[in-house]
Coordinates of C-alpha atoms in Angstrom, one line a residue:
X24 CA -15.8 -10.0 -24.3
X25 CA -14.7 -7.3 -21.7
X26 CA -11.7 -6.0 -22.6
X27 CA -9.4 -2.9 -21.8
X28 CA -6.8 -1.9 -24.2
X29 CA -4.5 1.3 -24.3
X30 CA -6.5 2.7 -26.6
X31 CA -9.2 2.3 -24.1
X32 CA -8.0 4.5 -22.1
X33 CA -6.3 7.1 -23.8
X34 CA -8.7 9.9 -23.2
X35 CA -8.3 9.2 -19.2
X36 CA -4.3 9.2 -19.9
X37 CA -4.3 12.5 -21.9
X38 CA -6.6 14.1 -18.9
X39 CA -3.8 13.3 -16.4
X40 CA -1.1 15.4 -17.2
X41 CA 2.1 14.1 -15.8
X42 CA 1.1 11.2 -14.3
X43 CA 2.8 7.7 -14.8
X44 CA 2.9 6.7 -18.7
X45 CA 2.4 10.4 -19.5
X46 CA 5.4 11.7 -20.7
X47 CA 4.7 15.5 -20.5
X48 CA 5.6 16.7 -17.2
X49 CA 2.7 19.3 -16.3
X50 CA 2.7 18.8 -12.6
X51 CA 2.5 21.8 -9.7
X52 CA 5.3 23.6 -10.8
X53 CA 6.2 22.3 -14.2
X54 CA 7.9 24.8 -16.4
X55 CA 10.2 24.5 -19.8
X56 CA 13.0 25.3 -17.9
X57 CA 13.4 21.5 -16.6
X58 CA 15.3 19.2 -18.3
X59 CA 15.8 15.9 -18.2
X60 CA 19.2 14.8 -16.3
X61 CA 20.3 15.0 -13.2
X62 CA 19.8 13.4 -10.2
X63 CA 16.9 13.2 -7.4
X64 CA 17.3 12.3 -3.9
X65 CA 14.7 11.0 -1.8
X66 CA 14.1 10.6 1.6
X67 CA 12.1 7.4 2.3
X68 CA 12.2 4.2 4.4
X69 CA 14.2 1.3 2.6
X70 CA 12.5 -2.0 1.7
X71 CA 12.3 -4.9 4.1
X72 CA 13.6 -6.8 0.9
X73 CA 14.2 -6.0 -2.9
X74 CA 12.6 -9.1 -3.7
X75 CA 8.4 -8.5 -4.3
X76 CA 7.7 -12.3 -3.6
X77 CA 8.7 -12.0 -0.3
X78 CA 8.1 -8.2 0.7
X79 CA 6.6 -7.7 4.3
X80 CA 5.5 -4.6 4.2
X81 CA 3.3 -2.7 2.7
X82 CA 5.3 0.4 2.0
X83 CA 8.0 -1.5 0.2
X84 CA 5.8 -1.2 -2.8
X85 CA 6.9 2.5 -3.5
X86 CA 10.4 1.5 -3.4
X87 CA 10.1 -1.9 -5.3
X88 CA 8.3 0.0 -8.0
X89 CA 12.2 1.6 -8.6
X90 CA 13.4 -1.5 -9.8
X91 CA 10.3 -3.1 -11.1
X92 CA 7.4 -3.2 -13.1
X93 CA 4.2 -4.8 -13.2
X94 CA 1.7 -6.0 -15.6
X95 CA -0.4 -2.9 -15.0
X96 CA -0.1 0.6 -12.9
X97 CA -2.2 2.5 -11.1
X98 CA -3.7 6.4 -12.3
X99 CA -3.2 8.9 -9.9
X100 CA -7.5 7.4 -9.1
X101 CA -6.0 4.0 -8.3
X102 CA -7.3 2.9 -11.5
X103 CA -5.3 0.2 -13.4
X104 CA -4.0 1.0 -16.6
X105 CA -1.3 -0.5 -18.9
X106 CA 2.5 -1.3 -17.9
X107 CA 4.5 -4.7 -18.9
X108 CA 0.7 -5.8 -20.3
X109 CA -0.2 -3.5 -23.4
X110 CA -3.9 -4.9 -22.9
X111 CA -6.0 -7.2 -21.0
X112 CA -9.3 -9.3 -22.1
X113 CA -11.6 -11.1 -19.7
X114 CA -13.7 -13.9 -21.2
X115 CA -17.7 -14.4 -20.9
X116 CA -17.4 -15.9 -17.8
X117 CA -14.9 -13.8 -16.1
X118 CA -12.5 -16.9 -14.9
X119 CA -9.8 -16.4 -17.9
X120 CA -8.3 -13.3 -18.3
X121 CA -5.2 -12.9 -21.0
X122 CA -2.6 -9.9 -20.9
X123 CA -1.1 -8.9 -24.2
X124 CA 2.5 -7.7 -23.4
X125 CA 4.7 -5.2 -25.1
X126 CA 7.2 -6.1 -27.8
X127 CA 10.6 -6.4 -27.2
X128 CA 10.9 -6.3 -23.1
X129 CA 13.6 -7.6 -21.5
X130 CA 14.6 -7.8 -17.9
X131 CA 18.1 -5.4 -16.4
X132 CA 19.9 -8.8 -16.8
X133 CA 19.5 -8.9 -20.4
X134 CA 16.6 -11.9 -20.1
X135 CA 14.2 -11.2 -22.6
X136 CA 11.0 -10.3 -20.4
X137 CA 7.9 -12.4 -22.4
X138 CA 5.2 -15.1 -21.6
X139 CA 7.3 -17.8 -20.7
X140 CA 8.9 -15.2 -17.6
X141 CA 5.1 -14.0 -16.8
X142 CA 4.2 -17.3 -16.0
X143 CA 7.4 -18.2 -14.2
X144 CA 7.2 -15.1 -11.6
X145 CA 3.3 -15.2 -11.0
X146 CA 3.5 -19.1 -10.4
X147 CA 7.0 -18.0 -8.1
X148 CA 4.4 -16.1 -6.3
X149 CA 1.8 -18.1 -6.0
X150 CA 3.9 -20.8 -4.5
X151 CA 7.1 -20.5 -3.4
X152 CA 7.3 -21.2 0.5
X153 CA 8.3 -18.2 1.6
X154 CA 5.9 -16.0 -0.5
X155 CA 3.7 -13.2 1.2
X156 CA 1.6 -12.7 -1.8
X157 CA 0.6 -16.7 -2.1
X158 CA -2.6 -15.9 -1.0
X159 CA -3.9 -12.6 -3.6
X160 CA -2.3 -15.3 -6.1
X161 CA -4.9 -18.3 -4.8
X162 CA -7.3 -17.5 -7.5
X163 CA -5.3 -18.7 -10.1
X164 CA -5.3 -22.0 -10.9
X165 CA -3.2 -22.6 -13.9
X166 CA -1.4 -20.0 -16.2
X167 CA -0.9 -20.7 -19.7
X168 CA 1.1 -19.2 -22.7
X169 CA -0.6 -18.5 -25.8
X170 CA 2.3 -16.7 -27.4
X171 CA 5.6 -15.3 -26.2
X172 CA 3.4 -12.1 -25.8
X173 CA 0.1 -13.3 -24.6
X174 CA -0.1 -14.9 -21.4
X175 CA -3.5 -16.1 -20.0
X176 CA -4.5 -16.8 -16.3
X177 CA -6.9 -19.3 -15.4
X178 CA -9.0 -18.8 -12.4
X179 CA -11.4 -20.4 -9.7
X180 CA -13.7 -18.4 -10.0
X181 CA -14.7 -15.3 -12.0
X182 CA -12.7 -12.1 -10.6
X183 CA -12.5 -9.0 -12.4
X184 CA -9.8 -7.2 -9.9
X185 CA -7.2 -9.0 -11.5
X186 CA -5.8 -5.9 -13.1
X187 CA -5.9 -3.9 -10.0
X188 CA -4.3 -6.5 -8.1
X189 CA -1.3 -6.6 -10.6
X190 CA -0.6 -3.5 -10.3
X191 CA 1.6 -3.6 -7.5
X192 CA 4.0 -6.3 -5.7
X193 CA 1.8 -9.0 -6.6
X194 CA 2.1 -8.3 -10.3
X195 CA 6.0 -7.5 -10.1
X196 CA 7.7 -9.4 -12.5
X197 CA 10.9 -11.1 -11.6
X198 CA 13.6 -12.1 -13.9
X199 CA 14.0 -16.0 -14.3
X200 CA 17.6 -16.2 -14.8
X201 CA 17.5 -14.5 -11.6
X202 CA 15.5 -16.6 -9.4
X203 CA 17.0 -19.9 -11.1
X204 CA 20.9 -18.8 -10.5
X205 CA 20.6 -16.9 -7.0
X206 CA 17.0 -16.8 -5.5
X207 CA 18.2 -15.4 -2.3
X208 CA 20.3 -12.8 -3.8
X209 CA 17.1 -11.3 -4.8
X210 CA 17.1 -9.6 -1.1
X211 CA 19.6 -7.5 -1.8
X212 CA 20.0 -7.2 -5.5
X213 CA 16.7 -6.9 -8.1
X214 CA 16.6 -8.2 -11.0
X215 CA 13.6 -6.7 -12.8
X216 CA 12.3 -4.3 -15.9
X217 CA 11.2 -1.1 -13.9
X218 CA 12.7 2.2 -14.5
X219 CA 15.7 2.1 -12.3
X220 CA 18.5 -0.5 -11.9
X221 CA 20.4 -0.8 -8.7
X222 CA 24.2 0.1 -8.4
X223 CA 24.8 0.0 -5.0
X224 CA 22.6 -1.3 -1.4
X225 CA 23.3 -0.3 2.1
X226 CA 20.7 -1.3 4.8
X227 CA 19.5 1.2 6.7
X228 CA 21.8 3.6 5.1
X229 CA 20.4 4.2 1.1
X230 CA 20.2 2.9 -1.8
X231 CA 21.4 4.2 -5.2
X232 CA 19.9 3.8 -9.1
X233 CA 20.4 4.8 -12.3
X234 CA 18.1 5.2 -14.9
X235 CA 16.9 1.9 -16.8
X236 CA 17.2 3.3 -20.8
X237 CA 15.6 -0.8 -21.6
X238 CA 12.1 0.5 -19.9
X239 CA 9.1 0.4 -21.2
X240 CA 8.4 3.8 -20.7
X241 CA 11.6 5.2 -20.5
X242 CA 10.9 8.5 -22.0
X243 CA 9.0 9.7 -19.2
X244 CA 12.1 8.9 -16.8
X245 CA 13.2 12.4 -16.6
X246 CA 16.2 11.7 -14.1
X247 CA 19.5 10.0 -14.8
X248 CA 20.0 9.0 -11.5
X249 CA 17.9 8.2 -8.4
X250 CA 19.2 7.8 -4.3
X251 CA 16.7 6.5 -1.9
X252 CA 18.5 7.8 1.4
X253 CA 16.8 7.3 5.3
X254 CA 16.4 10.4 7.2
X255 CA 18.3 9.7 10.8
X256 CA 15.4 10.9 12.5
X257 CA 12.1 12.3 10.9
X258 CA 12.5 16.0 12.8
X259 CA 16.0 16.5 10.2
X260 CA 14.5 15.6 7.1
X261 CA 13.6 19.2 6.6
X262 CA 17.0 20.5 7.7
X263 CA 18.2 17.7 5.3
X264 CA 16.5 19.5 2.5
X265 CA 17.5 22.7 2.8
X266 CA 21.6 21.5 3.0
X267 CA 20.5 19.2 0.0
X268 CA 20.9 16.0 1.6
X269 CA 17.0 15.2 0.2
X270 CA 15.2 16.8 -2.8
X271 CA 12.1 15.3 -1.7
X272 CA 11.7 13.3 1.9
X273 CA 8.7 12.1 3.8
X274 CA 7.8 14.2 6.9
X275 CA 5.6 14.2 9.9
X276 CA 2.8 16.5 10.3
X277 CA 4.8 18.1 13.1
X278 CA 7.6 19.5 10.4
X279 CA 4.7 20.5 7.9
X280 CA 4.5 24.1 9.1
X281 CA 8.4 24.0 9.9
X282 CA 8.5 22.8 6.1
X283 CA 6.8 25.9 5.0
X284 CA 8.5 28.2 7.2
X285 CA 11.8 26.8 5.4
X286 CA 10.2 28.0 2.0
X287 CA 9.8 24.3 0.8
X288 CA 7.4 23.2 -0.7
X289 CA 4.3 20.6 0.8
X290 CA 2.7 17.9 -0.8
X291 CA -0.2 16.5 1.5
X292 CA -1.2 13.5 -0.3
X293 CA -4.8 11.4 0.8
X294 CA -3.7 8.0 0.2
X295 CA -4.1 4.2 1.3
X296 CA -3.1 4.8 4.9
X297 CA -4.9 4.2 7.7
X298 CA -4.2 4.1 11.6
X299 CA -5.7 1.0 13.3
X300 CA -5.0 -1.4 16.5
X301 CA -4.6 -5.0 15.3
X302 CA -6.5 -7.1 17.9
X303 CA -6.4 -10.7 18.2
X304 CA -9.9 -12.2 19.1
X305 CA -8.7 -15.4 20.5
X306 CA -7.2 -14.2 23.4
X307 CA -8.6 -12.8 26.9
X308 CA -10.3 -10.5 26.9
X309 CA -10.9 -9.5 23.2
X310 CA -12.6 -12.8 22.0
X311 CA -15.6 -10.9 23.7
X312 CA -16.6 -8.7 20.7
X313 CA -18.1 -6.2 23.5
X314 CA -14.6 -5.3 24.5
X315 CA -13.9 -3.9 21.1
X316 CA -16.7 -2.4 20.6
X317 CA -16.5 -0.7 24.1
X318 CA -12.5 -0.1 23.2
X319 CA -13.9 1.7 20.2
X320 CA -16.6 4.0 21.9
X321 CA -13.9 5.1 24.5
X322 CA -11.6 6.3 21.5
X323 CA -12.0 10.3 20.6
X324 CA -10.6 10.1 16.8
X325 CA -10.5 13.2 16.5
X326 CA -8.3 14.3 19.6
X327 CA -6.4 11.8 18.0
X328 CA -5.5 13.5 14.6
X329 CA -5.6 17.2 16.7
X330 CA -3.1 16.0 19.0
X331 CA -0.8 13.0 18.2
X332 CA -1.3 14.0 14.3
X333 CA -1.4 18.2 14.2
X334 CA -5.2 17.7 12.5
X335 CA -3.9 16.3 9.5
X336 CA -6.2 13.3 9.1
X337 CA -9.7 12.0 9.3
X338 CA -11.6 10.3 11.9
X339 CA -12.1 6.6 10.4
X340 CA -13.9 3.2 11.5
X341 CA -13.1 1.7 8.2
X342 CA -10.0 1.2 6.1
X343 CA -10.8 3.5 3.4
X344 CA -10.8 7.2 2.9
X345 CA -13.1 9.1 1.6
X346 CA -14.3 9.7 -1.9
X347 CA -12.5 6.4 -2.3
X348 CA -15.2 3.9 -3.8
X349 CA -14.4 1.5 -1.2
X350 CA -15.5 4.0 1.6
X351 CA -19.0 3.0 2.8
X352 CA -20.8 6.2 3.9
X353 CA -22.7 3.6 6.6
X354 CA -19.9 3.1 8.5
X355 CA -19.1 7.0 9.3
X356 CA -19.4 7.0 13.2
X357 CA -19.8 3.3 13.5
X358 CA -19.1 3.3 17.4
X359 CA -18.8 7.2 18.0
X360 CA -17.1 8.3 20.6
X361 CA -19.5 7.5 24.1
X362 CA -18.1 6.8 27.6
X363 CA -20.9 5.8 29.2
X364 CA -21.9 3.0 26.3
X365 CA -18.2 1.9 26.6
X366 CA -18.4 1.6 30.2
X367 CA -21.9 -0.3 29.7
X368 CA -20.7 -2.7 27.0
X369 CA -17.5 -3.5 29.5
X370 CA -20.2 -4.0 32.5
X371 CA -22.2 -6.4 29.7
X372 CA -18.8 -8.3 29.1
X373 CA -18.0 -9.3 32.6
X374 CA -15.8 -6.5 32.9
X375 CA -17.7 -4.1 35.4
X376 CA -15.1 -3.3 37.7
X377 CA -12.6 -2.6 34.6
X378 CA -9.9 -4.8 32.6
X379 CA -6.8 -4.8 32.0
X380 CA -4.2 -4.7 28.9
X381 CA -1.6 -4.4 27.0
X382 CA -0.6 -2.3 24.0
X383 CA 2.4 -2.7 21.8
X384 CA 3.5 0.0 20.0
X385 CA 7.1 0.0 18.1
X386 CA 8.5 3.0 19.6
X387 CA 9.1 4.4 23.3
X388 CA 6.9 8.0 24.1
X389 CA 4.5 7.1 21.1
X390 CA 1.9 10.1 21.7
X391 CA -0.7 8.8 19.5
X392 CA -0.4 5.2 22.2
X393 CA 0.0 7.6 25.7
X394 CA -3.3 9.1 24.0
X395 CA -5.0 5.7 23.7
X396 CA -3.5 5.0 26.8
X397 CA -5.0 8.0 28.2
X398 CA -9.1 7.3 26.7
X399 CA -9.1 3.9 27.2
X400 CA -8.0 4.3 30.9
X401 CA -11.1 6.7 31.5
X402 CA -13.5 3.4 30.8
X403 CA -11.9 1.3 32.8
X404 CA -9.3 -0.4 30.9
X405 CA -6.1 -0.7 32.2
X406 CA -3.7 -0.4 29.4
X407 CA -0.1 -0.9 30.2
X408 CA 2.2 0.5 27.1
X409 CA 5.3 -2.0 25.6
X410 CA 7.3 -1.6 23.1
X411 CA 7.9 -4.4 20.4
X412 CA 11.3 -6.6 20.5
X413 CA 13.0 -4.9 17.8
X414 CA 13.0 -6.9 14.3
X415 CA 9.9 -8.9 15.8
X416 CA 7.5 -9.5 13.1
X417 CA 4.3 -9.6 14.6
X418 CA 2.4 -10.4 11.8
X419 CA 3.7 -13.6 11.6
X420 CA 4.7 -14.3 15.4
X421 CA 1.7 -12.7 16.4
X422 CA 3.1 -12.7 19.7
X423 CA 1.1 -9.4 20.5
X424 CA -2.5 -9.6 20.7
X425 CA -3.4 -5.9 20.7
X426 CA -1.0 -3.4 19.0
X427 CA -1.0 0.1 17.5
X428 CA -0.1 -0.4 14.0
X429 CA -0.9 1.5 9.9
X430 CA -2.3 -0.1 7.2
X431 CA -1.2 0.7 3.6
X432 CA -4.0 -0.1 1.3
X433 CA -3.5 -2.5 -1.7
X434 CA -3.8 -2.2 -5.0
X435 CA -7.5 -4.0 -5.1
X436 CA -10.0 -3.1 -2.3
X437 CA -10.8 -6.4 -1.5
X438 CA -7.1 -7.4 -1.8
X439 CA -7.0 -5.0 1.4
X440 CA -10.1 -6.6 2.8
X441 CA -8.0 -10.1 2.6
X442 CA -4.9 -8.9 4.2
X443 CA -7.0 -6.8 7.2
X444 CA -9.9 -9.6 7.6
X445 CA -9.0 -12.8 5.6
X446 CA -8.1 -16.3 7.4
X447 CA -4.8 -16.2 6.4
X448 CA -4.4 -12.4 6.5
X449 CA -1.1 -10.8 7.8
X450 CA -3.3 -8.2 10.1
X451 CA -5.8 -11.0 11.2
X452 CA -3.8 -11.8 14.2
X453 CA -6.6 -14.6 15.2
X454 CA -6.7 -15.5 11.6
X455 CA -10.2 -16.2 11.8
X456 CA -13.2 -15.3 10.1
X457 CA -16.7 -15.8 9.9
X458 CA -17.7 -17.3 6.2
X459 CA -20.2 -13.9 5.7
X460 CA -17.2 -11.9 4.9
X461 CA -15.7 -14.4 2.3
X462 CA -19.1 -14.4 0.7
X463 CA -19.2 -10.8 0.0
X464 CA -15.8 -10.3 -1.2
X465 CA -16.7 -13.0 -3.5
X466 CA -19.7 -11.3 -5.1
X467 CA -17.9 -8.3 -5.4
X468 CA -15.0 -10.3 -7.2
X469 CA -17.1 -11.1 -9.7
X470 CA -18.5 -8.1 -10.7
X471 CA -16.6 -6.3 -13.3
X472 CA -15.2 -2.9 -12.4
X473 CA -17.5 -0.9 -14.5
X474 CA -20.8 -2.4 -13.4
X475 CA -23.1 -0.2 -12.1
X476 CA -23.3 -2.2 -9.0
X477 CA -19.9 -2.8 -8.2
X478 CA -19.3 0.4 -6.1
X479 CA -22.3 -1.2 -3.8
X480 CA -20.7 -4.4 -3.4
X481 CA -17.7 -3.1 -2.4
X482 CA -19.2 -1.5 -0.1
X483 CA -21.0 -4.4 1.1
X484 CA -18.0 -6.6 2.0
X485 CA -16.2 -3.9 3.5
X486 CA -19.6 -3.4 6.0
X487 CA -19.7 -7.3 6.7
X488 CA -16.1 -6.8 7.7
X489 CA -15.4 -4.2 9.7
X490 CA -18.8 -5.0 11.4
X491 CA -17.8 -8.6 12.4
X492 CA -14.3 -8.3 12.9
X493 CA -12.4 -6.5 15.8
X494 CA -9.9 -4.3 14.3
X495 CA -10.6 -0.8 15.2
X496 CA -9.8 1.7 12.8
X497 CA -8.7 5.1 14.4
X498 CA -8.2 8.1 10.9
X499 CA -6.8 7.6 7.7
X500 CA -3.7 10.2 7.6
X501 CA -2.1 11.5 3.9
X502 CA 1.4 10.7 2.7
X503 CA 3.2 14.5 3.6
X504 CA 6.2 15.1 0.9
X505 CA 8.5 18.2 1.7
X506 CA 10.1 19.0 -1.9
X507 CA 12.9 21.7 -2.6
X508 CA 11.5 23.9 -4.9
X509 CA 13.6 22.7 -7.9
X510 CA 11.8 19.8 -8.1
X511 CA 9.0 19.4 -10.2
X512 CA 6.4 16.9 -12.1
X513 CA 6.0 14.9 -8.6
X514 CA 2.0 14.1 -9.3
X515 CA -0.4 13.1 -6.5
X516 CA -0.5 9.3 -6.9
X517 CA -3.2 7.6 -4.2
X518 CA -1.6 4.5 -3.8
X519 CA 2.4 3.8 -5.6
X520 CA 3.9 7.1 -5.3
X521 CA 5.6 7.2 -8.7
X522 CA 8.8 9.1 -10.6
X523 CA 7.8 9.6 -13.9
X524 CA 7.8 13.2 -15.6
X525 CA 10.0 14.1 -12.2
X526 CA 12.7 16.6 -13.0
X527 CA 15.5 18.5 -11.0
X528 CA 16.0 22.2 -11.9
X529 CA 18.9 22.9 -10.0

């Protein structure tokens, strides 16, 4: 039997001082003059929904993380350790896993939060129409209860990322009484177990919380209440902090040094983010794969991340960063930058005398797509910049063939090979694939985490993906957090940024 218990993974826990479950606050800064109280304001995008199940981006998960929890977290490593699920237990044959759930949850509507509701939201997510996490949940064939705290999922196959993949929206659980009474409702008011509970919603405008005392991990919620507020414009977020609009918002690199100059402190987190161009390889001219290839030797990365990005980033052909285990060393200059073997492949293609397109970005004077615009025209391709109908949702319209876009990793590597590469992934804009790539994600399923091998087979898929496929990865970039200096306890978390052990001196 495999199995991974709390107990497991104490040692790891006890090593990661302040991080989520741990409920001694030793982050940069920590000192005994922070109590618990108060309030923290954040400065943060709000979700494109508050409902997990049908959550559309990526990014949401920070937020959604507020209100909810999952069967398992993530380490400050993007390892999965215990949440809603004390435990977890794979059989021999790695297609049954069961999750052993605290005693005595219950959801912010008073449901009591056990096997029966496990079963309910995962199946919820696994089928409802409008779900965006059907597909992670496809593995799963039946669920079934053993006891109001053991819940076991039955799979197609064996598939030991399971735990990772819970760990974020796909593993949020949603209160029954909920869904049954007012589904849509959902949008705009959660009903979950995380640390937080909503009080009051305002698109585009903020969001405000108080603490959840029914949490599992309550203790380590350090803050009474928590605002989620949207900076009007990025360049004000570090004004916003100094009049104490924010306590802690997101900035661009080009506020990091203003940011400092302010006597704020910087966070510059390496996370899950990447910067790629989705490209759909059933239209003109990109269903030659010489065009992207040729579109990827005419890119200079790292003029990118120097210009459009300040140097805060790292040249990238893959999704990954690196020292992550997903990052395949292989792939490090997979088409470097080369005019002359751009302008060659283009000649191979058809495409001699140049091409033409067009590039979609979602904002007017993007500088990272005027660059593009700039290196791809000095190939030969034509590129004429547009700006995205506002509110279209490309990744379901996929109206737009070739478009500057991020990707936030998930919670499993080869969940993010799925969603990037996968026949019915949101950034596979031909939503196509070639069988090779299925295959390897499949091995590495079903090798458990702490093979010796499983780094390797990783690796593998993620090399018959990006290899095959035509998205063309530009630099991963970190997540850049400017904090007043009363704040304190915020750890360095590599995929869900999380709250616990947080704490507001002022």
């Amino acid at each position: 039997m495999r199995t991974r218990t709390l107990t497991t993974v104490l040692a790891a826990l006890l090593l990661l001082a302040g991080c989520a479950g741990d409920t001694s606050p030793t982050s940069q800064g920590a000192t005994g003059q922070n109590a618990a109280g108060g309030s923290l304001t954040w400065g943060w995008h709000l979700p494109s929904t508050w409902d997990p199940v049908t959550s559309t981006v990526g990014q949401d998960v920070h937020v959604l993380s507020l209100a909810y929890a999952a069967l398992t977290k993530q380490d400050v490593d993007g390892n999965a350790v215990p949440a809603l699920a004390e435990s977890w237990t794979y059989n021999e044959a790695g297609d049954e896993v069961t999750f052993t759930l605290r005693e005595g949850l219950t959801f912010t509507d008073g449901t009591p939060l056990d096997a029966e509701a496990v079963k309910a939201s995962l199946l919820r997510g696994r089928d409802a129409p409008d779900s965006t996490i059907g597909a992670q949940l496809g593995v799963v064939t039946d669920i079934r209860v053993d006891s109001p705290t053991e819940v076991t999922l039955l799979l197609n196959q064996p598939d030991y990322q399971i735990p990772l993949l819970l760990s974020g929206k796909t593993g949020m659980i949603v209160s029954p009484t909920a869904v049954e009474n007012d589904v849509d409702g959902l949008a705009t008011r959660p009903v979950g177990a995380g640390p937080f509970t909503l009080d009051e919603y305002v698109p585009a405008s903020h969001a405000t919380l108080h603490k959840n005392e029914d949490y599992w991990d309550a203790d380590a919620i350090l803050v009474d209440d928590f605002e989620l507020r949207v900076p009007p414009d990025p360049t004000v977020a570090v004004a916003g902090i100094q009049s104490g609009q924010f306590d802690v918002a997101v900035i661009p690199p080009a506020q990091l040094e203003a940011a400092r100059a302010a006597g704020l402190e910087v966070d510059v987190i390496d996370v899950f983010t990447v910067r790629v161009l989705d490209v759909n390889n059933t239209v003109e001219p990109f269903d030659d794969p010489r065009v992207t290839q040729a579109i990827s030797h005419a890119i200079n990365r790292q003029e990118l991340v120097d210009v459009a990005f300040f140097g805060e980033g790292d040249p990238n052909w893959q999704p990954f960063p690196r020292d992550y285990l997903a990052w395949n060393e292989e792939l490090d200059q997979l088409y470097p930058f080369d005019q002359d073997r751009a302008r060659e492949l283009l000649a191979e293609a058809g495409y001699a005398d140049g091409v033409a397109v067009t590039l979609t970005t979602s904002a007017e004077n993007d500088p990272l797509a005027e660059l593009l615009q700039q290196q791809l025209q000095a190939v030969g391709i034509d590129v004429t910049l547009e700006v995205a109908t506002p509110g279209a949702n490309n990744y379901v319209t996929r109206q737009y063939p070739f478009v500057v876009d991020s990707f936030s990793g998930r919670e499993s590597p080869l969940q993010s090979l799925e969603v990037l590469f996968g026949p019915e992934g949101l950034m596979n804009l031909g939503r196509n694939a070639p069988p090779e790539i299925q295959a390897a994600i499949d091995v590495a399923r079903s090798t458990p985490l702490d093979d010796p091998g499983y780094e390797q087979a990783v690796q593998d898929a993620v090399a018959a993906a990006v290899t095959t496929m035509p998205n063309t990865f530009l630099f991963t970039w970190p997540r850049i957090f400017a904090r007043d200096p009363s704040v304190h306890g915020l750890e360095h978390y590599i995929g869900t940024q999380r709250f616990e052990g947080v704490t507001v001196g002022r």
